[in-house]
């Protein structure tokens, strides 16, 4: 190779004229971990947000995504985002509640009846109350919650038509005190397992049932290891997009704006994706062999009341949060 006798002149921005553009290392290398397969709308929209952030920050901020429990399960990622090993994480409200108990308030059984109620509450006073509680443990929660969906039950041996069918049912639930309490109240035998273990625990029959929104049942292929799906709509669940507090404060204000705008906009688009999927995914799952039924919520609600579920959780969440929930959905207990 020949060495040029005269080095090319440096341009104003420091780029070498006549040389191919060499990507500079970002000033802020941020890591985002989550528990869902790449094909889930959460990952599709997060990838778009990462590209927008790179562009609008002129390459200063880079967000690298670790999907599908690559960095460990929810419990591991929650401790990583607290320590700063991870910058961003999207725990379900059920899961971040192990750290911030009031965050599970949206998951009270059969509280929300539709998405109008959900977004009015979570984009309004109830969501603000939870974000405030999240900030007290050194985490920053972006304004717009992302959608997981209304949770439905699947089972392997028999369809769940009423609360009576849940007696003794071994059902996997997330690592969430509220989920355990609710399914015990329904007479089932719930087991907390991280999402990374759900498919194999159903396959090996450690548990016989699980509960998740339809888009997750689809992308995680749970129809391969379950036969029945009961459209119970028992919990509305969403993901809080959270950041390590120190890392967040370490970003200059203009970069915070770029990141927050991209993430909140992506969250809004992701809500639309789940809405569209909700309309189409049942037919797809039926074609894959899952048998659907739609039980009335009455027997489930009655069983939960009888078990003292609502009274207990009103006490645990406190009057202020419970009042905000009831403002959104009507009287519960
Ligand atoms: O673990 C689950 O079931 C999931 C994917 O819905 C949550 O993140 C709570």
XYZ file of C-alpha atoms in Angstrom, residues 130-288:
159
model
C -47.633 5.661 40.429
C -44.863 7.564 38.596
C -44.308 9.655 41.699
C -43.924 6.475 43.777
C -41.478 5.054 41.203
C -39.374 8.232 41.399
C -39.008 7.732 45.163
C -36.947 4.559 44.650
C -34.424 6.290 42.395
C -35.992 5.335 39.064
C -37.482 7.587 36.409
C -40.721 6.451 34.739
C -41.511 7.900 31.323
C -44.913 9.490 31.040
C -46.606 7.066 28.674
C -47.158 3.529 29.808
C -46.847 0.834 27.117
C -49.594 -1.737 26.647
C -49.318 -5.368 27.654
C -53.061 -5.935 27.451
C -55.990 -7.538 29.201
C -54.779 -10.811 30.663
C -56.527 -14.042 29.621
C -56.172 -17.540 31.039
C -54.912 -20.541 29.108
C -54.961 -24.131 30.309
C -53.905 -27.571 29.189
C -56.534 -30.013 30.450
C -59.900 -28.304 30.571
C -61.518 -25.001 29.717
C -62.080 -22.453 32.478
C -65.736 -21.474 32.306
C -66.253 -20.149 35.806
C -64.412 -19.644 39.089
C -65.329 -23.208 40.105
C -63.052 -24.517 37.333
C -60.082 -22.896 39.037
C -60.188 -24.999 42.171
C -56.678 -26.293 42.791
C -55.528 -25.275 39.296
C -51.744 -25.054 39.082
C -51.357 -21.761 37.289
C -48.198 -19.800 36.584
C -48.372 -16.104 37.464
C -45.664 -13.414 37.237
C -43.448 -12.633 40.230
C -46.164 -10.477 41.755
C -47.782 -10.470 45.204
C -51.068 -9.182 43.739
C -51.287 -12.037 41.231
C -50.610 -14.636 43.923
C -53.250 -13.125 46.204
C -55.816 -12.906 43.423
C -55.391 -16.481 42.185
C -55.400 -17.860 45.720
C -58.621 -15.919 46.242
C -60.031 -17.639 43.157
C -59.218 -21.013 44.709
C -56.284 -21.828 42.396
C -52.740 -22.915 43.326
C -50.644 -20.136 41.737
C -46.867 -20.327 41.303
C -44.707 -17.259 40.627
C -42.266 -17.840 37.764
C -40.389 -15.384 35.613
C -41.609 -15.110 32.037
C -38.377 -16.698 30.799
C -39.556 -19.973 32.392
C -43.181 -20.017 31.268
C -42.950 -22.053 28.072
C -40.817 -24.809 29.582
C -42.831 -24.988 32.794
C -45.997 -25.571 30.763
C -44.244 -28.039 28.502
C -42.919 -30.103 31.413
C -46.228 -29.758 33.284
C -44.729 -28.063 36.323
C -47.858 -25.940 35.922
C -51.049 -26.605 33.937
C -52.136 -23.073 33.149
C -50.895 -19.514 32.738
C -52.411 -16.101 32.102
C -51.248 -13.419 29.637
C -52.644 -11.082 26.983
C -53.279 -12.698 23.565
C -50.366 -10.975 21.744
C -47.933 -12.581 24.223
C -49.581 -15.989 23.880
C -48.950 -15.571 20.160
C -45.353 -14.298 20.067
C -44.187 -16.672 22.819
C -45.924 -19.596 21.034
C -47.728 -20.660 24.199
C -50.431 -22.248 21.985
C -47.920 -25.036 21.386
C -48.149 -26.084 25.038
C -51.755 -25.080 25.924
C -55.157 -26.186 24.585
C -57.759 -23.784 25.969
C -58.047 -20.036 26.214
C -60.585 -18.429 28.488
C -61.222 -14.765 27.630
C -61.443 -13.687 31.245
C -60.022 -10.137 30.907
C -59.211 -10.471 34.589
C -56.372 -7.910 34.768
C -55.346 -4.971 32.624
C -51.555 -4.923 32.527
C -49.091 -2.415 31.117
C -45.339 -1.864 31.057
C -43.661 1.089 32.740
C -40.724 2.301 30.643
C -38.239 3.115 33.397
C -34.713 4.503 33.564
C -31.994 4.363 36.172
C -32.356 7.715 37.966
C -28.661 8.653 37.958
C -28.202 7.761 34.288
C -31.295 9.767 33.429
C -30.119 12.828 35.356
C -26.727 12.440 33.705
C -28.180 13.214 30.281
C -28.126 16.887 29.220
C -31.589 18.461 29.088
C -31.725 18.567 25.285
C -30.833 14.875 25.093
C -33.454 14.058 27.724
C -36.011 15.736 25.480
C -34.888 13.745 22.442
C -35.016 10.447 24.374
C -38.294 11.093 26.201
C -40.075 12.269 23.044
C -38.945 9.239 21.061
C -39.871 6.792 23.819
C -43.269 8.320 24.639
C -44.190 8.539 20.934
C -43.120 4.926 20.423
C -45.257 3.937 23.403
C -48.291 5.594 21.845
C -47.672 3.758 18.570
C -47.202 0.499 20.482
C -50.619 0.974 22.122
C -52.096 1.206 18.630
C -50.299 -1.989 17.573
C -51.733 -3.951 20.493
C -55.194 -2.574 19.769
C -54.931 -3.773 16.174
C -53.560 -7.158 17.268
C -56.383 -7.625 19.775
C -58.784 -7.543 16.853
C -56.943 -10.163 14.772
C -54.975 -12.453 17.038
C -57.817 -14.691 18.216
C -58.433 -16.047 14.719
C -54.722 -16.759 14.334
C -54.546 -18.605 17.660
C -57.669 -20.606 16.781
C -56.066 -21.665 13.533
C -53.123 -22.897 15.634
